Coordinates of C-alpha atoms in Angstrom, one line a residue:
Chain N
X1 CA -99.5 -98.4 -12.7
X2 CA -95.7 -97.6 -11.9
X3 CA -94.6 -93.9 -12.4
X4 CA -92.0 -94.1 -14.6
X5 CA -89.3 -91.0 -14.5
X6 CA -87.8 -91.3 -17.5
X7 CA -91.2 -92.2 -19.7
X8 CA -93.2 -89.3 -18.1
X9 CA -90.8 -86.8 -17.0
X10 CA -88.2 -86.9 -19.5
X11 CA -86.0 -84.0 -21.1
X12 CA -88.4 -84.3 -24.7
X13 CA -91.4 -84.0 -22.5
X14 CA -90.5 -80.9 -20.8
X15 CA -88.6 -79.4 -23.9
X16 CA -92.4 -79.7 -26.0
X17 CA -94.2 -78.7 -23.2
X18 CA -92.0 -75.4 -22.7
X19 CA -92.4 -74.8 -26.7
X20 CA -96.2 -75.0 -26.0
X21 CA -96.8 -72.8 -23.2
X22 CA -93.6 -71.0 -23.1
X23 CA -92.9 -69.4 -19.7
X24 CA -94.0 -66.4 -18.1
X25 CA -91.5 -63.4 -18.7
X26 CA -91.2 -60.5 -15.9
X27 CA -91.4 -58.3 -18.4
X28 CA -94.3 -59.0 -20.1
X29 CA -96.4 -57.4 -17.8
X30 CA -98.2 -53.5 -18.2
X31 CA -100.4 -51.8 -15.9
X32 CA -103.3 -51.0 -18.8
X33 CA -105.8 -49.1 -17.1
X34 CA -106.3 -47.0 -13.6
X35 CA -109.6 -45.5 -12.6
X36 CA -109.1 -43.0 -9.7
X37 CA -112.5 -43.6 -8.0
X38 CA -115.7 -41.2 -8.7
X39 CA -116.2 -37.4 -7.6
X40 CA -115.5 -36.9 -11.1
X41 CA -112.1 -38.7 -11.3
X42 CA -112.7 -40.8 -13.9
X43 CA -110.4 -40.2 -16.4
X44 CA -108.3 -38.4 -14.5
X45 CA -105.2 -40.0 -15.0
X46 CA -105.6 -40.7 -18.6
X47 CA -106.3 -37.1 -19.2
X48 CA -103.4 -36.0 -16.6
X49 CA -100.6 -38.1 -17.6
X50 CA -101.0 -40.1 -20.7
X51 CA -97.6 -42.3 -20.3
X52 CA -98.3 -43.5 -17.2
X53 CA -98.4 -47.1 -18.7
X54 CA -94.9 -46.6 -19.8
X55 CA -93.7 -45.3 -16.9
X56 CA -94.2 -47.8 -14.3
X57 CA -91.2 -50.3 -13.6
X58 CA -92.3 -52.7 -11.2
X59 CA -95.0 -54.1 -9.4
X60 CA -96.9 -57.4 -8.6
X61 CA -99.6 -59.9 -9.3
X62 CA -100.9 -59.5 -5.5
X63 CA -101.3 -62.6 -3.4
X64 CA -105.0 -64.2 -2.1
X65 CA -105.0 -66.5 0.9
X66 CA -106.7 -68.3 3.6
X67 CA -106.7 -68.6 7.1
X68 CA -106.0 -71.9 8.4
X69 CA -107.4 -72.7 11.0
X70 CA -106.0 -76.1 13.2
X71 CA -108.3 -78.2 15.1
X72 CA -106.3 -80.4 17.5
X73 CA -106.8 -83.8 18.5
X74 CA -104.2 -85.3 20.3
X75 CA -101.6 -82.8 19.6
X76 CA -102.5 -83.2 16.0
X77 CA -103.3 -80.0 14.3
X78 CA -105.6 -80.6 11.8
X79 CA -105.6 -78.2 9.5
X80 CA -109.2 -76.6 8.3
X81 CA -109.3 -73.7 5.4
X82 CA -111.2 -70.5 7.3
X83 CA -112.2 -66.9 5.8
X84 CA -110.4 -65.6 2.3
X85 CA -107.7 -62.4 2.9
X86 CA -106.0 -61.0 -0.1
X87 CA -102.9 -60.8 1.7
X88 CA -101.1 -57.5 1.7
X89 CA -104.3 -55.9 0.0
X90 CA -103.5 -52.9 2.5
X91 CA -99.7 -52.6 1.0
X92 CA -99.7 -53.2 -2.6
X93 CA -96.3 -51.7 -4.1
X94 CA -95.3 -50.2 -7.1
X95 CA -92.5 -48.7 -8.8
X96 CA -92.3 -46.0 -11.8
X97 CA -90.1 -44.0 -13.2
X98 CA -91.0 -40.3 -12.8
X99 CA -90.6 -38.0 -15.6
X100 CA -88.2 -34.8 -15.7
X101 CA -91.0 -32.2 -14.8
X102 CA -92.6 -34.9 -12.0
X103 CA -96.3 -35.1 -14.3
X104 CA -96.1 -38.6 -12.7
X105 CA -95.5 -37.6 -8.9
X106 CA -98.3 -34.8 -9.1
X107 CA -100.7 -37.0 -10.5
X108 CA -100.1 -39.3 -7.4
X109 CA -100.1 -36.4 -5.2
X110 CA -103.8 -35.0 -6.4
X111 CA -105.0 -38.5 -6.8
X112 CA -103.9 -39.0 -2.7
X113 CA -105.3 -35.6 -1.9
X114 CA -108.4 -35.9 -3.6
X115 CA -108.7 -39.0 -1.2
X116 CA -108.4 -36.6 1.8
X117 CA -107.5 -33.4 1.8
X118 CA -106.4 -32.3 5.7
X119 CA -106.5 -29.0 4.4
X120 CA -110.6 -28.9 3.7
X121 CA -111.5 -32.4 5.4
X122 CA -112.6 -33.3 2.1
X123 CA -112.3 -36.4 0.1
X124 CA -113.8 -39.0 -2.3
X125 CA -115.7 -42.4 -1.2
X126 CA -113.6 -44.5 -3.1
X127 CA -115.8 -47.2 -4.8
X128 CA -115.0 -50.7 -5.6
X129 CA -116.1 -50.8 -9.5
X130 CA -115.3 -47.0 -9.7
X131 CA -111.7 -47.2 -8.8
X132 CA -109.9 -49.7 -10.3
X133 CA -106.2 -50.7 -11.5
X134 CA -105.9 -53.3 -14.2
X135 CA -102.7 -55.2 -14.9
X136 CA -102.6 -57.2 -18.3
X137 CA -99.8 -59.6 -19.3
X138 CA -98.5 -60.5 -22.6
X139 CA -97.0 -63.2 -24.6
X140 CA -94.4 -62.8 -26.5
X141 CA -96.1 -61.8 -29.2
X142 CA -97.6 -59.0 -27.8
X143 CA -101.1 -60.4 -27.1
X144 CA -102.9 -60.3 -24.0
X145 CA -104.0 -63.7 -22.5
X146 CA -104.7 -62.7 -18.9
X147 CA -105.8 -59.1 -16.7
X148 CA -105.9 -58.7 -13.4
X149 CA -107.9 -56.2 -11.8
X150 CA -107.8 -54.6 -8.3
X151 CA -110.8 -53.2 -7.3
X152 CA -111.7 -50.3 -4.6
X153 CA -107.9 -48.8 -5.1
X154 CA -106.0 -45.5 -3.9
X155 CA -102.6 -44.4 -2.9
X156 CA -101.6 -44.7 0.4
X157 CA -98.4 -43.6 0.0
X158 CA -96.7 -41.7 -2.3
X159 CA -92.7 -42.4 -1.5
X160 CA -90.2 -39.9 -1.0
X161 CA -88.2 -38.7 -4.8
X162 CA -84.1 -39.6 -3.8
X163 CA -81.5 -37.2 -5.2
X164 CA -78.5 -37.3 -5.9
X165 CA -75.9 -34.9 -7.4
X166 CA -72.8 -37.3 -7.0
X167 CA -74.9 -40.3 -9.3
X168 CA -73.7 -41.4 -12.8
X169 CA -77.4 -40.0 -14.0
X170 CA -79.4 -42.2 -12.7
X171 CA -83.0 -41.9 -13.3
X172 CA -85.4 -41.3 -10.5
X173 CA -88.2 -43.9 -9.7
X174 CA -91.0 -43.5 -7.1
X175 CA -92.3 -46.1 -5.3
X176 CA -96.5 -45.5 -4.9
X177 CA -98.0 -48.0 -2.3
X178 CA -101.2 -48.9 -2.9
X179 CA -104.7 -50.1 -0.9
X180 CA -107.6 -51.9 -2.5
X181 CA -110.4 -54.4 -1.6
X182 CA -109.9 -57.3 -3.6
X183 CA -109.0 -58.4 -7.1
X184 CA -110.3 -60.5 -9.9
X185 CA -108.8 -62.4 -12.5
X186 CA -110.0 -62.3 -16.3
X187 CA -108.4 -63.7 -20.0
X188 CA -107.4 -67.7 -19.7
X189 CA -109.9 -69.8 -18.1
X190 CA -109.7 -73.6 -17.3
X191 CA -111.7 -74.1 -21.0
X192 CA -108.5 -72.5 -22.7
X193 CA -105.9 -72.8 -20.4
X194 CA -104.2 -75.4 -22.5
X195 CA -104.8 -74.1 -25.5
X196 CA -101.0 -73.8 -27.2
X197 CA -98.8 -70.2 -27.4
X198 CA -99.4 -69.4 -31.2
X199 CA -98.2 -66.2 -32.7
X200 CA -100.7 -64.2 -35.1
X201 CA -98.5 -65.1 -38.3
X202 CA -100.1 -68.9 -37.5
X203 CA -103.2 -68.2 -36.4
X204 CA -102.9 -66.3 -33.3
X205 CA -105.4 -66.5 -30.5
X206 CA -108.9 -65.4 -31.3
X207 CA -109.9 -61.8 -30.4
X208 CA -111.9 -62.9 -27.6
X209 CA -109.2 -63.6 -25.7
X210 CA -107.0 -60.6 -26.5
X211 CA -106.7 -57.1 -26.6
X212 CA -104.2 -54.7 -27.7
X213 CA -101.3 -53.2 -25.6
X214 CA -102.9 -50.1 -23.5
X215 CA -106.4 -50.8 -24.7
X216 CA -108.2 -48.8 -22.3
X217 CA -105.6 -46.7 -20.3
Chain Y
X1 CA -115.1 -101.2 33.1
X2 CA -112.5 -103.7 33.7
X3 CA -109.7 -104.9 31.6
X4 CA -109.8 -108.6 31.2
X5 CA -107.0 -108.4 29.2
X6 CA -103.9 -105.6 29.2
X7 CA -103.8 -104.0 26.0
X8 CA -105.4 -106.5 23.8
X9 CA -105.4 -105.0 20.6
X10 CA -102.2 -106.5 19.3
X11 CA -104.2 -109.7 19.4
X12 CA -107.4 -108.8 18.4
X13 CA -106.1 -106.8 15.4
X14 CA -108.3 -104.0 16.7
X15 CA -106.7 -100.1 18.3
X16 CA -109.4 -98.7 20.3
X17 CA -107.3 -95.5 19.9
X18 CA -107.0 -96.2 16.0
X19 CA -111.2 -96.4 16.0
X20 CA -111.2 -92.8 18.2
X21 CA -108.5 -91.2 15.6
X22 CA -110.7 -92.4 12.9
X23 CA -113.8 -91.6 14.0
X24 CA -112.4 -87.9 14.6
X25 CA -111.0 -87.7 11.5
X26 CA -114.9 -88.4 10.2
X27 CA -116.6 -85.9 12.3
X28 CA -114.5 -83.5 11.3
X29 CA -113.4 -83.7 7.9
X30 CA -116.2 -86.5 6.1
X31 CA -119.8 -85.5 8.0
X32 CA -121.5 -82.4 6.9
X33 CA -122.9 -82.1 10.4
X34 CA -120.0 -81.8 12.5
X35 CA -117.6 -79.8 10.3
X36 CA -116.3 -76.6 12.2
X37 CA -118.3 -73.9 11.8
X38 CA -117.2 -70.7 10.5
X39 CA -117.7 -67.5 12.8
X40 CA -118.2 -64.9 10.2
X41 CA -120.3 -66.4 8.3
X42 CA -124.3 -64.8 9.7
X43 CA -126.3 -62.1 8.7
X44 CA -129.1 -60.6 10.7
X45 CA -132.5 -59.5 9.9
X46 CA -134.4 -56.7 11.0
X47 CA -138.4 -57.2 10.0
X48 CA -140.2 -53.9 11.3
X49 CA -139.4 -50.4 12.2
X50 CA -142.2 -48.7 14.1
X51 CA -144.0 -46.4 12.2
X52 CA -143.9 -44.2 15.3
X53 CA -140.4 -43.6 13.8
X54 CA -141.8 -42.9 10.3
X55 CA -141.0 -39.0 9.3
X56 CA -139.0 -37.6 12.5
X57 CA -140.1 -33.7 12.4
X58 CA -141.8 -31.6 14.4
X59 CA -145.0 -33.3 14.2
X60 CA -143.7 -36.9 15.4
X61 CA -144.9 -37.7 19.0
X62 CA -141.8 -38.6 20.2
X63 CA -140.4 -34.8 19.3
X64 CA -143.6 -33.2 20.1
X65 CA -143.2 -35.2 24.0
X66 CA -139.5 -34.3 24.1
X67 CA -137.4 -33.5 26.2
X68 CA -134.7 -34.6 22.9
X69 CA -135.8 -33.7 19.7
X70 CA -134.8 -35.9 16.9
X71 CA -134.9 -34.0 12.9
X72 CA -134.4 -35.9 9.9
X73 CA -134.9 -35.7 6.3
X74 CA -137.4 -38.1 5.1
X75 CA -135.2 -39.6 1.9
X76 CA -132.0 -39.8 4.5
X77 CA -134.7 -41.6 6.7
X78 CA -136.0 -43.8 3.9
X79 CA -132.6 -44.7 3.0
X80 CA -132.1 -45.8 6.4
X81 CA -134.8 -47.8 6.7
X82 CA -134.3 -49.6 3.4
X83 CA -131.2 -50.7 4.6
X84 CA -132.1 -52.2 8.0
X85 CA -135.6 -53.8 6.9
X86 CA -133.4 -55.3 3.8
X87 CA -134.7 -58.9 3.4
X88 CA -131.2 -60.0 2.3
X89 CA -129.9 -58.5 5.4
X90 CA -129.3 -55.2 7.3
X91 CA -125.6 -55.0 6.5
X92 CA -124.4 -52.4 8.9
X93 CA -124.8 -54.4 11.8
X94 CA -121.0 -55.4 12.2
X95 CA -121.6 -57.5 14.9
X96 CA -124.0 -59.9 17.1
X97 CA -123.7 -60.9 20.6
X98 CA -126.0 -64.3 21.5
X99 CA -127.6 -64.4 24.8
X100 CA -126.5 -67.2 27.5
X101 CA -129.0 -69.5 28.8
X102 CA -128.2 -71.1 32.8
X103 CA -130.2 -72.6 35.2
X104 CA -128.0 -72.5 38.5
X105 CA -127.8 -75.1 40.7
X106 CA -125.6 -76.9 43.3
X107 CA -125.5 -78.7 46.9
X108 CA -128.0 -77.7 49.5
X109 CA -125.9 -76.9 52.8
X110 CA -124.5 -80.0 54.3
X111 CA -127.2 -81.5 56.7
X112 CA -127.5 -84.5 58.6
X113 CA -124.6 -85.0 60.5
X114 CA -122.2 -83.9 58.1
X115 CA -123.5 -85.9 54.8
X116 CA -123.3 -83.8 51.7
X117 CA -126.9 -82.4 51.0
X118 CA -128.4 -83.4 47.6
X119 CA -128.0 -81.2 44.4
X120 CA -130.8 -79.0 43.9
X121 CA -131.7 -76.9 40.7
X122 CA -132.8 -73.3 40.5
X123 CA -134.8 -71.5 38.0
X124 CA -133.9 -71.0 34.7
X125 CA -132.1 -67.7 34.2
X126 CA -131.9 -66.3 31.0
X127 CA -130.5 -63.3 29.6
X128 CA -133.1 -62.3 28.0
X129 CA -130.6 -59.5 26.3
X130 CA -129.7 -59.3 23.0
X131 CA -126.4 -57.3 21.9
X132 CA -126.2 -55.8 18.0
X133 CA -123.3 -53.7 16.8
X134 CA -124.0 -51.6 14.2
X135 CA -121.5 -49.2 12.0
X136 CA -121.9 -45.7 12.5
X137 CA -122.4 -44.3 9.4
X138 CA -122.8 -40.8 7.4
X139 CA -126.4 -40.6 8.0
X140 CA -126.7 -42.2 11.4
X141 CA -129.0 -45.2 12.1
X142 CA -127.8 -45.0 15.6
X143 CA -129.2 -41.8 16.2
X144 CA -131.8 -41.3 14.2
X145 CA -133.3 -44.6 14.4
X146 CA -131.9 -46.1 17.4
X147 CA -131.9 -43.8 19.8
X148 CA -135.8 -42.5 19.5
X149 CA -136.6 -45.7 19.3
X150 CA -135.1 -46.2 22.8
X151 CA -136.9 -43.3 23.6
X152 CA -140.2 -45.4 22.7
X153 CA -138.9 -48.3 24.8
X154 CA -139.1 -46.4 27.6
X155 CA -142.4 -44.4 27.1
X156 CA -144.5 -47.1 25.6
X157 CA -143.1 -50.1 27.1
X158 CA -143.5 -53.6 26.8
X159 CA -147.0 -54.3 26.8
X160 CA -147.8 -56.5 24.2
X161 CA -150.6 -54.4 21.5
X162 CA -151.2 -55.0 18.4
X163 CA -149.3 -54.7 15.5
X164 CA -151.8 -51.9 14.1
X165 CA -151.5 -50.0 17.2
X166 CA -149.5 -46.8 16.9
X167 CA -147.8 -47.4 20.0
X168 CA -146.1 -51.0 18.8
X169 CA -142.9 -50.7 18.9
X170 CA -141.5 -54.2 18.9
X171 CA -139.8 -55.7 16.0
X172 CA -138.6 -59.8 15.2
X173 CA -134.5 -59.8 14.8
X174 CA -133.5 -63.2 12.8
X175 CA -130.1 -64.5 13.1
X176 CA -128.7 -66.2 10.0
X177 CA -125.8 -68.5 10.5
X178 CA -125.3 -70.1 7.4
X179 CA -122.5 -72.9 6.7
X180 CA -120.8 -74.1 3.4
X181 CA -121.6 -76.3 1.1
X182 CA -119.8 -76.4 -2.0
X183 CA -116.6 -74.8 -4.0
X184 CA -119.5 -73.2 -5.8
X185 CA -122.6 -73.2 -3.7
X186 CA -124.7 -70.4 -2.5
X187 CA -124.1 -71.0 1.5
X188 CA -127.3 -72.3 3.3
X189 CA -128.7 -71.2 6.1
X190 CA -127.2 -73.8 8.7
X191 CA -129.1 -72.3 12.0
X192 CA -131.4 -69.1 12.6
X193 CA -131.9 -67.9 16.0
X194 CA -135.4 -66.2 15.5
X195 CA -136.0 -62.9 18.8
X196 CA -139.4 -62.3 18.8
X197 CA -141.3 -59.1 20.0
X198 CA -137.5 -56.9 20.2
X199 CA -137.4 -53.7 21.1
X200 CA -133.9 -51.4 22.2
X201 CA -133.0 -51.1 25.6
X202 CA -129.9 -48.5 25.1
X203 CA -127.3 -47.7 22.5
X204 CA -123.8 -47.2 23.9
X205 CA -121.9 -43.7 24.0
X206 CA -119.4 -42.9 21.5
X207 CA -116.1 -41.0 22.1
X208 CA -114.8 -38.3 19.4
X209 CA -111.4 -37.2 19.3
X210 CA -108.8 -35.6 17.0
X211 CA -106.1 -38.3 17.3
X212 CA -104.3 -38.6 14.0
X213 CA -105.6 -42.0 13.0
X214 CA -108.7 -44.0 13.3
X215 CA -109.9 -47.6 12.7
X216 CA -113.3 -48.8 12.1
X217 CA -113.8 -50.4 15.6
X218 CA -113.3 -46.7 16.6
X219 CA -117.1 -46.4 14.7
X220 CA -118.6 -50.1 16.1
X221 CA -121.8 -48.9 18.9
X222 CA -123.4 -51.5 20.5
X223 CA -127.1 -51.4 20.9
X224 CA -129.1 -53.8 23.3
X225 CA -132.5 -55.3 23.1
X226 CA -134.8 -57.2 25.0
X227 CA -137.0 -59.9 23.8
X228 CA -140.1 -62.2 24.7
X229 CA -138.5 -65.5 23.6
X230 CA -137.1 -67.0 20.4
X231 CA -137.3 -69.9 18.1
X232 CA -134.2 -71.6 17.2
X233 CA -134.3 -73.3 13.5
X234 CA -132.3 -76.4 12.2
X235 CA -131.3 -76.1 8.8
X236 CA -134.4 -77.7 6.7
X237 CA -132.8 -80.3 4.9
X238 CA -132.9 -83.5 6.3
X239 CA -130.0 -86.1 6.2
X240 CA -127.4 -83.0 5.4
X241 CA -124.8 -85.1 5.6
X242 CA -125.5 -87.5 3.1
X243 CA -126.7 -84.6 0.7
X244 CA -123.6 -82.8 0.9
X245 CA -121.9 -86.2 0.7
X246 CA -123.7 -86.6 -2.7
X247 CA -123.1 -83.3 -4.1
X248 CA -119.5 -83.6 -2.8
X249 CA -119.1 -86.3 -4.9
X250 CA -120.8 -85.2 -8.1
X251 CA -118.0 -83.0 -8.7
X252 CA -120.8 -80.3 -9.9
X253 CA -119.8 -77.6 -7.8
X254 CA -115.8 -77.8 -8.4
X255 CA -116.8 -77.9 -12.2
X256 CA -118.9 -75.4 -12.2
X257 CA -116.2 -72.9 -10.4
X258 CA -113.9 -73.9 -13.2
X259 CA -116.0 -72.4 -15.5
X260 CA -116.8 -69.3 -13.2
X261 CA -120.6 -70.5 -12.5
X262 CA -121.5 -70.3 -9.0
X263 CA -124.8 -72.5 -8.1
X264 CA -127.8 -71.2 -6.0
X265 CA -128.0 -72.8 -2.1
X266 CA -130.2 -75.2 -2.4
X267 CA -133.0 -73.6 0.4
X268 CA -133.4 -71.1 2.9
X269 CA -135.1 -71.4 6.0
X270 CA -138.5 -70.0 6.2
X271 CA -139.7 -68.3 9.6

C-alpha cells in the first residue's frame, strides 16, 4: 500500500500526537536520590546536605552502546552487534550550583575521600546496589513517569570552584564527574508507553507509575 | 575446471558470485551455526580442591615439610574455596588461554637425483598446557591456594591415585563457551572444553610498586596447568539452527524483553 505524505504525516497528525505525548522538557529532570556506597555512608548525603536536589544544574541521561563489530567479505563490512559498554560510564558529568558556605563542595569532598583517603590508605568498596544515583523526570504536571538509576557510583572528580572579583555576581557552579558500573531504567514500559500525558485534575496517571518530587532523597 | 563459455551468467540468468554473496550473507547473518562467535562470552569451572589444601596451619603437611610456610584463616580459606569450586563459575579467573594442537610435518630431504622427497608426518605434539588468569584479590587465591598447591605438584606429582587418597591433587577445569540465542534468552552453552586430571605447574610473579596509578591488568597473574587429556563438547541440541530459526521467528524472546522477562537457556551441557 502507497505511503501517502500528506494522509499519514500531515500537520493534524503531528499537532494531536504532540498534545498526547507532549515533548520532553530539559528542565524537567531532578536528581532524586544518591546513596554514597556502604561503610556506613548511607544516608550520608541526605543527612549532610539536604538541598542537594535543588542544587544540581545540569547533567545527563548517560549513553549505552555496542561494539560493532565488521565482518568483511569482499570489502564489504558487514556489520555484527558485539559486547554492551555504557559509553562514558567512567566520565559521567554533572553540574550544581554550590552554596555560599560550600555544604555542597565538602560533601563531594568527604564523599571522594571516603573513597580513598591517601592520607590513611583507607577507603570504601563501593558496591553496585549500595551506591547509587537516581535521576527522575517529570511531566509537566509534576509527576514522575520515568527514573534512571546508575548503579556502583562515586566522584572521580571534584572540579575546581572559579572566582571572580571583577563578575556581575555570578553564582558559582561545580562541576562533579562521576564513575559508575551501569544503569537501569524504571517508570514507562512498552505496556504504558502510549498511554496519553493526562494531568491529575483529569485523572492523572495511576500511582504506580508516579512518585512525588524528591521522594526518597 | 574449464570455461566452456566466458562469463555465462548474463545468459543463464545465474551470478556465480551473486550465489557466493548470498550464501555468505546466510552463514553469517541467517544460520545459528556459523554466526561469529563472541570472545567474552566463557566461564570456567573449577570441580575439586585438594583437601591436602583444606585448613593451611601448622599442622598441614605441606607447612609441616616446608621449606615455605603457607597460614590462613579457615573462614578466609572457606570463602576462597566457595568461590573457585562455584558451580555457576569461579569468577575471578579473568582470563583463559586454550592450548594448540600440531602435528609437524613436511618434505623428507630431496633424494633420488634431485626429485622432491614425499611429505612425511611427525607425531602429534600437543601442548598439553593450560594457561588461567586469575584476579588478585584481598584475600589471595593465588597465594594461598595456588601456590601450595604448586607446591603439591611438585612433591606428589603426577601419578594417577585415587580420588580418596590424601595425596590427589588433580582437579577437572571445564571451559564454558556459551553463544546467544535470543533478545531474552539465558545464553547456552555453545562448546565446553572439559581438562581432565589438572593440576598447577607455576603461578607467575607479580611486581609491586608505588606508581601513582594502577589498572586492573596491573593485578591479572597467570597460573599454568598441566593435564591428561580433555573432552571437547558440542552444544546438545541438535539441528541448532533450525531451533534458533524457530524461536527467532516466534517473536517470544523480543516480547518477552518488552515486558522486562528474560527466559531460561533452554539446556546446559552435562559432563
Amino acid at each position: 500500500m502507497a505511503n501517502h505524505l500528506v494522509e499519514n504525516y500531515s500537520i493534524d497528525k503531528f499537532y494531536a500526537n504532540v498534545i498526547r505525548h507532549e515533548f520532553s522538557r530539559q528542565h524537567q529532570w531532578r536528581i532524586t536520590n544518591i546513596r554514597t556506597g556502604n561503610d556506613g555512608l548511607n544516608g550520608f548525603i541526605r543527612s549532610e546536605n539536604p538541598e542537594t536536589h535543588l542544587l544540581v544544574e545540569s547533567a545527563s541521561i548517560p549513553a549505552r552502546s555496542i561494539n560493532n563489530v565488521p565482518v568483511n567479505f569482499h570489502g564489504i563490512d558487514f556489520n555484527l552487534p558485539g559486547n554492551a559498554k555504557y559509553t562514558g560510564s567512567d566520565s559521567w558529568q554533572t553540574t550544581w550550583r554550590v552554596d555560599q558556605k560550600l555544604n555542597l563542595r565538602r560533601v563531594m569532598e568527604e564523599w571522594q575521600t571516603f573513597v580513598f583517603n591517601d592520607r590513611i590508605s583507607g577507603g570504601s568498596i563501593t558496591r553496585a546496589n549500595d551506591a547509587s544515583l537516581t535521576m527522575t523526570l517529570f511531566d509537566q504536571f509534576g509527576m514522575s513517569h520515568s527514573t534512571y538509576t546508575l548503579y556502583g557510583i562515586y566522584p572521580t572528580e571534584v572540579g575546581a570552584l572559579d572566582y571572580n572579583v571583577g563578575t556581575d555576581g555570578d553564582i558559582v557552579t561545580m562541576n562533579v564527574t562521576f564513575a559508575y558500573h551501569y544503569w537501569d531504567r524504571g517508570g514507562v514500559t512498552a505496556a504504558t508507553m502510549n498511554e496519553p500525558i493526562n494531568g491529575p485534575e483529569v485523572g492523572g496517571p495511576s500511582t504506580s507509575q508516579t512518585q512525588q518530587l524528591g521522594d526518597g532523597l | 575446471m574449464p570455461h566452456a563459455v566466458f562469463p555465462n551468467s548474463f545468459n543463464a540468468g545465474v551470478s556465480q558470485a551473486e550465489q557466493r554473496f548470498k550464501e555468505f550473507e546466510r552463514i553469517l547473518l541467517y544460520n545459528w551455526s556459523t554466526y561469529l562467535a563472541n570472545p567474552s562470552m566463557w566461564f570456567v569451572v573449577i570441580d575439586k580442591i585438594p583437601n591436602a589444601l583444606i585448613n593451611m596451619n601448622n599442622d598441614n603437611t605441606l607447612n609441616k615439610e616446608g621449606p615455605n610456610k603457607y597460614t590462613q584463616f579457615t573462614m578466609n580459606q572457606q570463602n576462597l574455596f566457595n568461590v573457585i569450586e562455584n558451580g555457576v563459575g569461579c569468577m575471578i579467573i579473568h582470563g583463559v588461554v586454550l592450548p594448540t594442537i600440531e602435528a609437524s610435518g613436511g618434505r623428507e630431504s630431496p633424494a633420488m637425483g634431485g626429485y622432491y622427497g614425499g611429505v612425511v608426518m611427525d607425531s602429534i605434539n600437543e601442548q598439553a598446557q593450560l594457561t588461567l588468569q586469575f584476579r588478585e584479590t584481598h584475600s589471595s587465591a593465588l597465594d594461598f591456594i595456588f601456590r601450595p598447591w604448586v607446591e603439591l605438584s611438585a612433591k606428589n606429582g603426577a601419578i594417577a591415585r585415587p580420588p580418596g587418597d590424601p595425596r590427589f591433587i588433580k582437579c577437572n577445569i571445564t571451559v564454558m563457551q556459551t553463544g546467544i540465542v535470543g533478545g531474552a534468552s539465558d545464553p547456552i552453552i555453545r562448546k565446553a572444553w572439559r581438562f581432565n586430571n589438572c593440576q598447577p605447574t607455576s603461578v607467575a610473579n607479580t611486581s609491586l610498586a608505588h606508581d601513582g596509578t594502577w589498572g586492573a591488568a596491573d593485578m591479572y597473574v597467570n597460573t599454568e596447568w598441566v593435564y591428561s587429556d580433555y573432552d571437547l563438547h558440542d552444544v546438545e541440541m541438535d539441528n541448532m539452527s533450525a531451533l534458533y530459526d524457530q524461536h527467532d521467528k516466534s517473536g517470544q524472546g523480543v516480547e518477552a524483553m518488552r515486558q522486562g522477562h528474560f527466559t531460561r537457556g533452554p539446556m546446559n551441557v552435562q559432563l
